[in-house]
mmCIF file with all atom_site columns, C-alpha atoms in Angstrom:
data_model
loop_
_atom_site.group_PDB
_atom_site.id
_atom_site.type_symbol
_atom_site.label_atom_id
_atom_site.label_alt_id
_atom_site.label_comp_id
_atom_site.label_asym_id
_atom_site.label_entity_id
_atom_site.label_seq_id
_atom_site.pdbx_PDB_ins_code
_atom_site.Cartn_x
_atom_site.Cartn_y
_atom_site.Cartn_z
_atom_site.occupancy
_atom_site.B_iso_or_equiv
_atom_site.pdbx_formal_charge
_atom_site.auth_seq_id
_atom_site.auth_comp_id
_atom_site.auth_asym_id
_atom_site.auth_atom_id
_atom_site.pdbx_PDB_model_num
ATOM 1   C CA . THR M 1 1   ? 0.000   0.000  0.000   1.00 0.00 ? 1   THR M CA 1
ATOM 2   C CA . ILE M 1 2   ? 3.053   2.295  0.041   1.00 0.00 ? 2   ILE M CA 1
ATOM 3   C CA . THR M 1 3   ? 4.632   3.267  -3.277  1.00 0.00 ? 3   THR M CA 1
ATOM 4   C CA . GLY M 1 4   ? 8.129   4.679  -3.733  1.00 0.00 ? 4   GLY M CA 1
ATOM 5   C CA . LEU M 1 5   ? 9.290   6.474  -6.886  1.00 0.00 ? 5   LEU M CA 1
ATOM 6   C CA . ILE M 1 6   ? 12.627  7.872  -8.006  1.00 0.00 ? 6   ILE M CA 1
ATOM 7   C CA . SER M 1 7   ? 13.342  9.900  -11.129 1.00 0.00 ? 7   SER M CA 1
ATOM 8   C CA . VAL M 1 8   ? 16.765  10.928 -12.462 1.00 0.00 ? 8   VAL M CA 1
ATOM 9   C CA . ASN M 1 9   ? 17.127  13.592 -15.174 1.00 0.00 ? 9   ASN M CA 1
ATOM 10  C CA . PRO M 1 10  ? 13.502  13.253 -16.364 1.00 0.00 ? 10  PRO M CA 1
ATOM 11  C CA . GLY M 1 11  ? 12.507  14.386 -19.853 1.00 0.00 ? 11  GLY M CA 1
ATOM 12  C CA . PHE M 1 12  ? 9.385   16.360 -18.939 1.00 0.00 ? 12  PHE M CA 1
ATOM 13  C CA . GLN M 1 13  ? 9.390   18.119 -22.311 1.00 0.00 ? 13  GLN M CA 1
ATOM 14  C CA . THR M 1 14  ? 7.966   14.913 -23.817 1.00 0.00 ? 14  THR M CA 1
ATOM 15  C CA . VAL M 1 15  ? 4.810   15.130 -21.666 1.00 0.00 ? 15  VAL M CA 1
ATOM 16  C CA . GLU M 1 16  ? 1.878   17.012 -23.198 1.00 0.00 ? 16  GLU M CA 1
ATOM 17  C CA . GLN M 1 17  ? 0.556   19.273 -20.466 1.00 0.00 ? 17  GLN M CA 1
ATOM 18  C CA . GLN M 1 18  ? -2.988  20.562 -20.146 1.00 0.00 ? 18  GLN M CA 1
ATOM 19  C CA . VAL M 1 19  ? -3.409  24.175 -21.261 1.00 0.00 ? 19  VAL M CA 1
ATOM 20  C CA . ALA M 1 20  ? -5.175  26.813 -19.164 1.00 0.00 ? 20  ALA M CA 1
ATOM 21  C CA . ASN M 1 21  ? -8.468  28.056 -20.581 1.00 0.00 ? 21  ASN M CA 1
ATOM 22  C CA . VAL M 1 22  ? -8.792  31.500 -22.119 1.00 0.00 ? 22  VAL M CA 1
ATOM 23  C CA . ASN M 1 23  ? -11.316 32.862 -19.616 1.00 0.00 ? 23  ASN M CA 1
ATOM 24  C CA . PHE M 1 24  ? -10.075 36.123 -18.125 1.00 0.00 ? 24  PHE M CA 1
ATOM 25  C CA . SER M 1 25  ? -9.205  36.055 -14.441 1.00 0.00 ? 25  SER M CA 1
ATOM 26  C CA . TYR M 1 26  ? -7.224  38.269 -12.090 1.00 0.00 ? 26  TYR M CA 1
ATOM 27  C CA . ASN M 1 27  ? -5.914  35.094 -10.444 1.00 0.00 ? 27  ASN M CA 1
ATOM 28  C CA . GLU M 1 28  ? -3.578  32.455 -11.828 1.00 0.00 ? 28  GLU M CA 1
ATOM 29  C CA . GLN M 1 29  ? -5.534  29.438 -13.037 1.00 0.00 ? 29  GLN M CA 1
ATOM 30  C CA . TYR M 1 30  ? -5.044  25.954 -11.655 1.00 0.00 ? 30  TYR M CA 1
ATOM 31  C CA . VAL M 1 31  ? -3.872  23.504 -14.321 1.00 0.00 ? 31  VAL M CA 1
ATOM 32  C CA . PRO M 1 32  ? -3.656  19.754 -13.525 1.00 0.00 ? 32  PRO M CA 1
ATOM 33  C CA . ASP M 1 33  ? -0.165  18.297 -13.811 1.00 0.00 ? 33  ASP M CA 1
ATOM 34  C CA . ARG M 1 34  ? 0.059   15.388 -16.270 1.00 0.00 ? 34  ARG M CA 1
ATOM 35  C CA . ARG M 1 35  ? 3.697   14.509 -15.576 1.00 0.00 ? 35  ARG M CA 1
ATOM 36  C CA . PRO M 1 36  ? 3.555   10.972 -14.143 1.00 0.00 ? 36  PRO M CA 1
ATOM 37  C CA . PHE M 1 37  ? 6.073   11.658 -11.380 1.00 0.00 ? 37  PHE M CA 1
ATOM 38  C CA . PHE M 1 38  ? 3.795   14.369 -9.970  1.00 0.00 ? 38  PHE M CA 1
ATOM 39  C CA . SER M 1 39  ? 0.347   13.076 -10.944 1.00 0.00 ? 39  SER M CA 1
ATOM 40  C CA . GLU M 1 40  ? 0.666   9.571  -9.432  1.00 0.00 ? 40  GLU M CA 1
ATOM 41  C CA . GLY M 1 41  ? -0.365  9.708  -5.776  1.00 0.00 ? 41  GLY M CA 1
ATOM 42  C CA . ALA M 1 42  ? -1.048  13.462 -5.880  1.00 0.00 ? 42  ALA M CA 1
ATOM 43  C CA . GLU M 1 43  ? -4.056  12.951 -3.581  1.00 0.00 ? 43  GLU M CA 1
ATOM 44  C CA . PHE M 1 44  ? -1.658  12.099 -0.723  1.00 0.00 ? 44  PHE M CA 1
ATOM 45  C CA . LEU M 1 45  ? 0.208   15.420 -0.966  1.00 0.00 ? 45  LEU M CA 1
ATOM 46  C CA . PRO M 1 46  ? -0.821  18.833 0.442   1.00 0.00 ? 46  PRO M CA 1
ATOM 47  C CA . ASP M 1 47  ? -3.511  20.953 -1.222  1.00 0.00 ? 47  ASP M CA 1
ATOM 48  C CA . PRO M 1 48  ? -2.517  23.418 -3.992  1.00 0.00 ? 48  PRO M CA 1
ATOM 49  C CA . GLU M 1 49  ? -2.267  26.388 -1.627  1.00 0.00 ? 49  GLU M CA 1
ATOM 50  C CA . LEU M 1 50  ? 0.815   24.749 -0.135  1.00 0.00 ? 50  LEU M CA 1
ATOM 51  C CA . PHE M 1 51  ? 1.991   22.577 -3.034  1.00 0.00 ? 51  PHE M CA 1
ATOM 52  C CA . TYR M 1 52  ? 1.250   23.192 -6.699  1.00 0.00 ? 52  TYR M CA 1
ATOM 53  C CA . SER M 1 53  ? 3.532   20.801 -8.577  1.00 0.00 ? 53  SER M CA 1
ATOM 54  C CA . GLN M 1 54  ? 3.692   23.067 -11.647 1.00 0.00 ? 54  GLN M CA 1
ATOM 55  C CA . ARG M 1 55  ? 6.039   25.256 -9.592  1.00 0.00 ? 55  ARG M CA 1
ATOM 56  C CA . ILE M 1 56  ? 8.753   22.604 -10.041 1.00 0.00 ? 56  ILE M CA 1
ATOM 57  C CA . THR M 1 57  ? 9.566   22.858 -13.738 1.00 0.00 ? 57  THR M CA 1
ATOM 58  C CA . ASN M 1 58  ? 12.418  20.360 -13.667 1.00 0.00 ? 58  ASN M CA 1
ATOM 59  C CA . PHE M 1 59  ? 14.941  18.630 -11.403 1.00 0.00 ? 59  PHE M CA 1
ATOM 60  C CA . ASP M 1 60  ? 18.004  16.410 -11.545 1.00 0.00 ? 60  ASP M CA 1
ATOM 61  C CA . VAL M 1 61  ? 16.856  13.877 -8.939  1.00 0.00 ? 61  VAL M CA 1
ATOM 62  C CA . GLY M 1 62  ? 13.388  13.449 -7.440  1.00 0.00 ? 62  GLY M CA 1
ATOM 63  C CA . THR M 1 63  ? 11.980  10.957 -4.948  1.00 0.00 ? 63  THR M CA 1
ATOM 64  C CA . LYS M 1 64  ? 8.444   10.353 -3.760  1.00 0.00 ? 64  LYS M CA 1
ATOM 65  C CA . VAL M 1 65  ? 6.773   8.033  -1.234  1.00 0.00 ? 65  VAL M CA 1
ATOM 66  C CA . VAL M 1 66  ? 2.965   7.937  -1.127  1.00 0.00 ? 66  VAL M CA 1
ATOM 67  C CA . GLY M 1 67  ? 0.246   5.601  0.082   1.00 0.00 ? 67  GLY M CA 1
ATOM 68  C CA . ARG M 1 68  ? -1.852  4.402  2.981   1.00 0.00 ? 68  ARG M CA 1
ATOM 69  C CA . GLN M 1 69  ? -1.037  1.936  5.719   1.00 0.00 ? 69  GLN M CA 1
ATOM 70  C CA . GLY M 1 70  ? -4.006  1.098  7.907   1.00 0.00 ? 70  GLY M CA 1
ATOM 71  C CA . ASN M 1 71  ? -5.515  4.352  9.155   1.00 0.00 ? 71  ASN M CA 1
ATOM 72  C CA . THR M 1 72  ? -2.448  6.415  8.255   1.00 0.00 ? 72  THR M CA 1
ATOM 73  C CA . SER M 1 73  ? -1.759  8.006  4.872   1.00 0.00 ? 73  SER M CA 1
ATOM 74  C CA . VAL M 1 74  ? 1.558   9.599  3.986   1.00 0.00 ? 74  VAL M CA 1
ATOM 75  C CA . GLY M 1 75  ? 2.908   11.649 1.115   1.00 0.00 ? 75  GLY M CA 1
ATOM 76  C CA . PHE M 1 76  ? 6.529   12.750 0.786   1.00 0.00 ? 76  PHE M CA 1
ATOM 77  C CA . LEU M 1 77  ? 8.247   14.368 -2.182  1.00 0.00 ? 77  LEU M CA 1
ATOM 78  C CA . ALA M 1 78  ? 11.780  15.727 -2.524  1.00 0.00 ? 78  ALA M CA 1
ATOM 79  C CA . SER M 1 79  ? 13.607  17.131 -5.521  1.00 0.00 ? 79  SER M CA 1
ATOM 80  C CA . SER M 1 80  ? 17.032  18.598 -6.177  1.00 0.00 ? 80  SER M CA 1
ATOM 81  C CA . MET M 1 81  ? 18.238  20.777 -9.053  1.00 0.00 ? 81  MET M CA 1
ATOM 82  C CA . ARG M 1 82  ? 21.919  21.533 -9.682  1.00 0.00 ? 82  ARG M CA 1
ATOM 83  C CA . SER M 1 83  ? 22.115  21.816 -13.469 1.00 0.00 ? 83  SER M CA 1
ATOM 84  C CA . GLY M 1 84  ? 19.808  24.775 -14.056 1.00 0.00 ? 84  GLY M CA 1
ATOM 85  C CA . LYS M 1 85  ? 20.190  28.527 -13.740 1.00 0.00 ? 85  LYS M CA 1
ATOM 86  C CA . PHE M 1 86  ? 19.622  28.316 -9.972  1.00 0.00 ? 86  PHE M CA 1
ATOM 87  C CA . ASP M 1 87  ? 20.262  25.527 -7.468  1.00 0.00 ? 87  ASP M CA 1
ATOM 88  C CA . ARG M 1 88  ? 17.051  24.425 -5.783  1.00 0.00 ? 88  ARG M CA 1
ATOM 89  C CA . ASP M 1 89  ? 15.976  21.859 -3.182  1.00 0.00 ? 89  ASP M CA 1
ATOM 90  C CA . THR M 1 90  ? 12.329  21.169 -2.341  1.00 0.00 ? 90  THR M CA 1
ATOM 91  C CA . ASN M 1 91  ? 10.661  18.968 0.277   1.00 0.00 ? 91  ASN M CA 1
ATOM 92  C CA . VAL M 1 92  ? 6.958   18.294 0.711   1.00 0.00 ? 92  VAL M CA 1
ATOM 93  C CA . LEU M 1 93  ? 5.324   16.241 3.482   1.00 0.00 ? 93  LEU M CA 1
ATOM 94  C CA . ALA M 1 94  ? 1.729   15.293 4.314   1.00 0.00 ? 94  ALA M CA 1
ATOM 95  C CA . VAL M 1 95  ? 0.584   12.885 7.040   1.00 0.00 ? 95  VAL M CA 1
ATOM 96  C CA . LYS M 1 96  ? -3.080  12.161 7.810   1.00 0.00 ? 96  LYS M CA 1
ATOM 97  C CA . GLN M 1 97  ? -4.586  9.872  10.429  1.00 0.00 ? 97  GLN M CA 1
ATOM 98  C CA . ASN M 1 98  ? -8.147  8.550  10.362  1.00 0.00 ? 98  ASN M CA 1
ATOM 99  C CA . VAL M 1 99  ? -9.884  8.290  13.719  1.00 0.00 ? 99  VAL M CA 1
ATOM 100 C CA . GLY M 1 100 ? -13.045 6.191  13.689  1.00 0.00 ? 100 GLY M CA 1
ATOM 101 C CA . LEU M 1 101 ? -15.475 6.425  10.790  1.00 0.00 ? 101 LEU M CA 1
ATOM 102 C CA . PHE M 1 102 ? -15.921 10.178 10.457  1.00 0.00 ? 102 PHE M CA 1
ATOM 103 C CA . SER M 1 103 ? -12.878 11.954 11.906  1.00 0.00 ? 103 SER M CA 1
ATOM 104 C CA . ASP M 1 104 ? -9.299  12.577 10.834  1.00 0.00 ? 104 ASP M CA 1
ATOM 105 C CA . PHE M 1 105 ? -6.436  14.977 11.405  1.00 0.00 ? 105 PHE M CA 1
ATOM 106 C CA . GLY M 1 106 ? -3.192  15.775 9.655   1.00 0.00 ? 106 GLY M CA 1
ATOM 107 C CA . VAL M 1 107 ? -0.057  17.873 9.365   1.00 0.00 ? 107 VAL M CA 1
ATOM 108 C CA . PHE M 1 108 ? 1.483   19.263 6.176   1.00 0.00 ? 108 PHE M CA 1
ATOM 109 C CA . SER M 1 109 ? 4.690   21.124 5.413   1.00 0.00 ? 109 SER M CA 1
ATOM 110 C CA . THR M 1 110 ? 6.758   22.406 2.491   1.00 0.00 ? 110 THR M CA 1
ATOM 111 C CA . VAL M 1 111 ? 10.350  23.608 2.247   1.00 0.00 ? 111 VAL M CA 1
ATOM 112 C CA . ASP M 1 112 ? 11.582  25.451 -0.848  1.00 0.00 ? 112 ASP M CA 1
ATOM 113 C CA . ASN M 1 113 ? 15.230  26.525 -0.963  1.00 0.00 ? 113 ASN M CA 1
ATOM 114 C CA . LEU M 1 114 ? 16.038  28.520 -4.088  1.00 0.00 ? 114 LEU M CA 1
ATOM 115 C CA . TYR M 1 115 ? 19.633  29.301 -3.217  1.00 0.00 ? 115 TYR M CA 1
ATOM 116 C CA . GLY M 1 116 ? 20.618  32.937 -3.423  1.00 0.00 ? 116 GLY M CA 1
ATOM 117 C CA . ILE M 1 117 ? 17.009  34.050 -3.961  1.00 0.00 ? 117 ILE M CA 1
ATOM 118 C CA . VAL M 1 118 ? 14.532  32.813 -1.360  1.00 0.00 ? 118 VAL M CA 1
ATOM 119 C CA . ALA M 1 119 ? 14.030  30.158 1.293   1.00 0.00 ? 119 ALA M CA 1
ATOM 120 C CA . ASN M 1 120 ? 10.393  29.508 2.112   1.00 0.00 ? 120 ASN M CA 1
ATOM 121 C CA . ARG M 1 121 ? 8.743   27.168 4.617   1.00 0.00 ? 121 ARG M CA 1
ATOM 122 C CA . THR M 1 122 ? 5.085   26.497 5.320   1.00 0.00 ? 122 THR M CA 1
ATOM 123 C CA . ALA M 1 123 ? 3.317   24.343 7.898   1.00 0.00 ? 123 ALA M CA 1
ATOM 124 C CA . LYS M 1 124 ? -0.336  23.483 8.295   1.00 0.00 ? 124 LYS M CA 1
ATOM 125 C CA . ALA M 1 125 ? -2.417  21.613 10.871  1.00 0.00 ? 125 ALA M CA 1
ATOM 126 C CA . TYR M 1 126 ? -5.808  20.167 9.959   1.00 0.00 ? 126 TYR M CA 1
ATOM 127 C CA . GLY M 1 127 ? -8.549  18.491 11.966  1.00 0.00 ? 127 GLY M CA 1
ATOM 128 C CA . ASN M 1 128 ? -11.970 17.072 11.101  1.00 0.00 ? 128 ASN M CA 1
ATOM 129 C CA . TYR M 1 129 ? -14.254 15.865 13.888  1.00 0.00 ? 129 TYR M CA 1
ATOM 130 C CA . GLY M 1 130 ? -17.363 14.049 12.711  1.00 0.00 ? 130 GLY M CA 1
ATOM 131 C CA . TRP M 1 131 ? -20.227 12.592 14.726  1.00 0.00 ? 131 TRP M CA 1
ATOM 132 C CA . VAL M 1 132 ? -23.774 11.327 14.279  1.00 0.00 ? 132 VAL M CA 1
ATOM 133 C CA . THR M 1 133 ? -26.815 12.474 16.223  1.00 0.00 ? 133 THR M CA 1
ATOM 134 C CA . GLY M 1 134 ? -29.910 10.495 15.322  1.00 0.00 ? 134 GLY M CA 1
ATOM 135 C CA . ASP M 1 135 ? -30.020 10.432 11.526  1.00 0.00 ? 135 ASP M CA 1
ATOM 136 C CA . ARG M 1 136 ? -27.960 13.591 11.154  1.00 0.00 ? 136 ARG M CA 1
ATOM 137 C CA . ARG M 1 137 ? -24.239 13.638 10.362  1.00 0.00 ? 137 ARG M CA 1
ATOM 138 C CA . ASN M 1 138 ? -22.193 16.552 11.664  1.00 0.00 ? 138 ASN M CA 1
ATOM 139 C CA . ASN M 1 139 ? -18.686 17.722 10.822  1.00 0.00 ? 139 ASN M CA 1
ATOM 140 C CA . LEU M 1 140 ? -16.471 20.337 12.438  1.00 0.00 ? 140 LEU M CA 1
ATOM 141 C CA . ILE M 1 141 ? -13.351 21.126 10.401  1.00 0.00 ? 141 ILE M CA 1
ATOM 142 C CA . PHE M 1 142 ? -10.481 23.522 11.030  1.00 0.00 ? 142 PHE M CA 1
ATOM 143 C CA . SER M 1 143 ? -7.108  24.266 9.486   1.00 0.00 ? 143 SER M CA 1
ATOM 144 C CA . ARG M 1 144 ? -4.340  26.701 10.423  1.00 0.00 ? 144 ARG M CA 1
ATOM 145 C CA . ALA M 1 145 ? -1.295  27.450 8.262   1.00 0.00 ? 145 ALA M CA 1
ATOM 146 C CA . GLN M 1 146 ? 1.829   29.542 8.835   1.00 0.00 ? 146 GLN M CA 1
ATOM 147 C CA . SER M 1 147 ? 4.628   30.632 6.508   1.00 0.00 ? 147 SER M CA 1
ATOM 148 C CA . TRP M 1 148 ? 8.240   31.691 7.011   1.00 0.00 ? 148 TRP M CA 1
ATOM 149 C CA . ILE M 1 149 ? 10.701  33.469 4.716   1.00 0.00 ? 149 ILE M CA 1
ATOM 150 C CA . GLY M 1 150 ? 14.455  33.102 5.147   1.00 0.00 ? 150 GLY M CA 1
ATOM 151 C CA . SER M 1 151 ? 15.878  31.542 8.280   1.00 0.00 ? 151 SER M CA 1
ATOM 152 C CA . ASP M 1 152 ? 13.385  32.782 10.867  1.00 0.00 ? 152 ASP M CA 1
ATOM 153 C CA . ASP M 1 153 ? 11.305  35.649 9.436   1.00 0.00 ? 153 ASP M CA 1
ATOM 154 C CA . LYS M 1 154 ? 7.698   34.813 10.222  1.00 0.00 ? 154 LYS M CA 1
ATOM 155 C CA . GLY M 1 155 ? 5.274   35.473 7.408   1.00 0.00 ? 155 GLY M CA 1
ATOM 156 C CA . GLY M 1 156 ? 1.501   35.444 7.274   1.00 0.00 ? 156 GLY M CA 1
ATOM 157 C CA . SER M 1 157 ? -1.110  32.878 8.213   1.00 0.00 ? 157 SER M CA 1
ATOM 158 C CA . ALA M 1 158 ? -4.221  31.205 6.837   1.00 0.00 ? 158 ALA M CA 1
ATOM 159 C CA . PHE M 1 159 ? -7.248  29.841 8.695   1.00 0.00 ? 159 PHE M CA 1
ATOM 160 C CA . THR M 1 160 ? -10.394 27.918 7.819   1.00 0.00 ? 160 THR M CA 1
ATOM 161 C CA . GLY M 1 161 ? -13.230 26.877 10.115  1.00 0.00 ? 161 GLY M CA 1
ATOM 162 C CA . TYR M 1 162 ? -16.275 24.939 8.904   1.00 0.00 ? 162 TYR M CA 1
ATOM 163 C CA . PHE M 1 163 ? -19.320 23.302 10.467  1.00 0.00 ? 163 PHE M CA 1
ATOM 164 C CA . SER M 1 164 ? -22.017 21.354 8.672   1.00 0.00 ? 164 SER M CA 1
ATOM 165 C CA . SER M 1 165 ? -25.002 19.241 9.640   1.00 0.00 ? 165 SER M CA 1
ATOM 166 C CA . ALA M 1 166 ? -26.846 17.200 7.030   1.00 0.00 ? 166 ALA M CA 1
ATOM 167 C CA . THR M 1 167 ? -29.277 14.344 6.497   1.00 0.00 ? 167 THR M CA 1
ATOM 168 C CA . ASN M 1 168 ? -31.469 13.189 3.626   1.00 0.00 ? 168 ASN M CA 1
ATOM 169 C CA . GLY M 1 169 ? -34.886 14.759 3.387   1.00 0.00 ? 169 GLY M CA 1
ATOM 170 C CA . LYS M 1 170 ? -34.351 17.333 6.136   1.00 0.00 ? 170 LYS M CA 1
ATOM 171 C CA . LEU M 1 171 ? -32.819 20.792 6.265   1.00 0.00 ? 171 LEU M CA 1
ATOM 172 C CA . ARG M 1 172 ? -29.056 20.807 6.072   1.00 0.00 ? 172 ARG M CA 1
ATOM 173 C CA . TYR M 1 173 ? -26.959 23.808 6.979   1.00 0.00 ? 173 TYR M CA 1
ATOM 174 C CA . SER M 1 174 ? -23.357 24.937 7.200   1.00 0.00 ? 174 SER M CA 1
ATOM 175 C CA . VAL M 1 175 ? -21.303 27.909 8.354   1.00 0.00 ? 175 VAL M CA 1
ATOM 176 C CA . THR M 1 176 ? -17.747 28.735 7.366   1.00 0.00 ? 176 THR M CA 1
ATOM 177 C CA . GLN M 1 177 ? -15.078 31.289 8.141   1.00 0.00 ? 177 GLN M CA 1
ATOM 178 C CA . SER M 1 178 ? -11.744 31.687 6.357   1.00 0.00 ? 178 SER M CA 1
ATOM 179 C CA . SER M 1 179 ? -8.882  34.141 6.096   1.00 0.00 ? 179 SER M CA 1
ATOM 180 C CA . LEU M 1 180 ? -5.613  34.428 4.175   1.00 0.00 ? 180 LEU M CA 1
ATOM 181 C CA . SER M 1 181 ? -3.240  37.242 5.086   1.00 0.00 ? 181 SER M CA 1
ATOM 182 C CA . GLN M 1 182 ? -1.446  39.309 2.481   1.00 0.00 ? 182 GLN M CA 1
ATOM 183 C CA . ASP M 1 183 ? 1.997   38.256 3.728   1.00 0.00 ? 183 ASP M CA 1
ATOM 184 C CA . PHE M 1 184 ? 1.342   34.511 3.602   1.00 0.00 ? 184 PHE M CA 1
ATOM 185 C CA . ILE M 1 185 ? 4.061   33.239 1.250   1.00 0.00 ? 185 ILE M CA 1
ATOM 186 C CA . SER M 1 186 ? 4.035   29.824 -0.389  1.00 0.00 ? 186 SER M CA 1
ATOM 187 C CA . THR M 1 187 ? 6.541   29.730 -3.250  1.00 0.00 ? 187 THR M CA 1
ATOM 188 C CA . LEU M 1 188 ? 5.515   26.128 -4.003  1.00 0.00 ? 188 LEU M CA 1
ATOM 189 C CA . GLY M 1 189 ? 1.793   26.890 -3.752  1.00 0.00 ? 189 GLY M CA 1
ATOM 190 C CA . LEU M 1 190 ? -0.966  28.496 -5.776  1.00 0.00 ? 190 LEU M CA 1
ATOM 191 C CA . LEU M 1 191 ? -2.532  31.348 -3.818  1.00 0.00 ? 191 LEU M CA 1
ATOM 192 C CA . ALA M 1 192 ? -5.619  33.259 -4.906  1.00 0.00 ? 192 ALA M CA 1
ATOM 193 C CA . ASN M 1 193 ? -7.247  36.333 -3.379  1.00 0.00 ? 193 ASN M CA 1
ATOM 194 C CA . GLN M 1 194 ? -4.679  37.031 -0.678  1.00 0.00 ? 194 GLN M CA 1
ATOM 195 C CA . ASP M 1 195 ? -5.501  39.506 2.074   1.00 0.00 ? 195 ASP M CA 1
ATOM 196 C CA . ARG M 1 196 ? -9.010  38.127 2.385   1.00 0.00 ? 196 ARG M CA 1
ATOM 197 C CA . LYS M 1 197 ? -11.473 37.392 5.151   1.00 0.00 ? 197 LYS M CA 1
ATOM 198 C CA . SER M 1 198 ? -14.771 35.713 4.490   1.00 0.00 ? 198 SER M CA 1
ATOM 199 C CA . ASN M 1 199 ? -17.782 34.396 6.342   1.00 0.00 ? 199 ASN M CA 1
ATOM 200 C CA . GLY M 1 200 ? -20.551 32.286 4.853   1.00 0.00 ? 200 GLY M CA 1
ATOM 201 C CA . ALA M 1 201 ? -23.644 30.313 5.683   1.00 0.00 ? 201 ALA M CA 1
ATOM 202 C CA . SER M 1 202 ? -25.924 28.045 3.704   1.00 0.00 ? 202 SER M CA 1
ATOM 203 C CA . ILE M 1 203 ? -29.154 26.159 4.212   1.00 0.00 ? 203 ILE M CA 1
ATOM 204 C CA . GLY M 1 204 ? -30.736 23.657 1.873   1.00 0.00 ? 204 GLY M CA 1
ATOM 205 C CA . LEU M 1 205 ? -32.791 20.539 1.392   1.00 0.00 ? 205 LEU M CA 1
ATOM 206 C CA . ARG M 1 206 ? -31.821 17.374 -0.439  1.00 0.00 ? 206 ARG M CA 1
ATOM 207 C CA . ASN M 1 207 ? -33.302 13.897 -0.655  1.00 0.00 ? 207 ASN M CA 1
ATOM 208 C CA . GLN M 1 208 ? -32.392 10.677 -2.423  1.00 0.00 ? 208 GLN M CA 1
ATOM 209 C CA . PHE M 1 209 ? -34.809 7.839  -3.157  1.00 0.00 ? 209 PHE M CA 1
ATOM 210 C CA . ASP M 1 210 ? -34.220 4.109  -3.431  1.00 0.00 ? 210 ASP M CA 1
ATOM 211 C CA . ASN M 1 211 ? -37.316 3.437  -5.558  1.00 0.00 ? 211 ASN M CA 1
ATOM 212 C CA . GLY M 1 212 ? -39.312 5.137  -8.274  1.00 0.00 ? 212 GLY M CA 1
ATOM 213 C CA . LYS M 1 213 ? -38.501 7.116  -11.406 1.00 0.00 ? 213 LYS M CA 1
ATOM 214 C CA . LEU M 1 214 ? -37.022 10.024 -9.496  1.00 0.00 ? 214 LEU M CA 1
ATOM 215 C CA . PHE M 1 215 ? -33.581 9.278  -8.041  1.00 0.00 ? 215 PHE M CA 1
ATOM 216 C CA . SER M 1 216 ? -32.819 12.523 -6.202  1.00 0.00 ? 216 SER M CA 1
#
């Protein structure tokens, strides 16, 4: 259930990448990475805000370990570049632990050393507590991220809090709060709408049927 990969002097120029659409946007668009070294096991690595694999255009040597063992999933990626214009070392780590049927927590981190230009680190903690009351499933989710530039200069932070309660055929509702400071730096990530704070709430009704012509 654990897969290890190593790549030496890969020829990424032979891989046809997906092209961003032409819709105008003030933010950089997310484009899936089709390079096998990055696409295989990508679900075990951090989310794009911390790690967007398109940021690594090439490397001399890359290693990756991804997979799930029991209730624990792990993703680790490291790359080193010495033959390009700038020397660069990157490290990415994600560890998640399932607890029971509905809960999990995890830690994520990235390190990007572009020698002579920038050294960036990020760390993120995530938790999801789920429980059932009667026929209603509830989830309380939080995440907190922090960035650093250089050896010890503390950058900005990011936060997300989310609560939802849902069941078939009855009102479901959710509330969310999120923020991303302007000085949160993730040189390996894809950040959109920095310096933001948002609050939201929703309420709705959904039902799904086992019999009849109408499914949902």
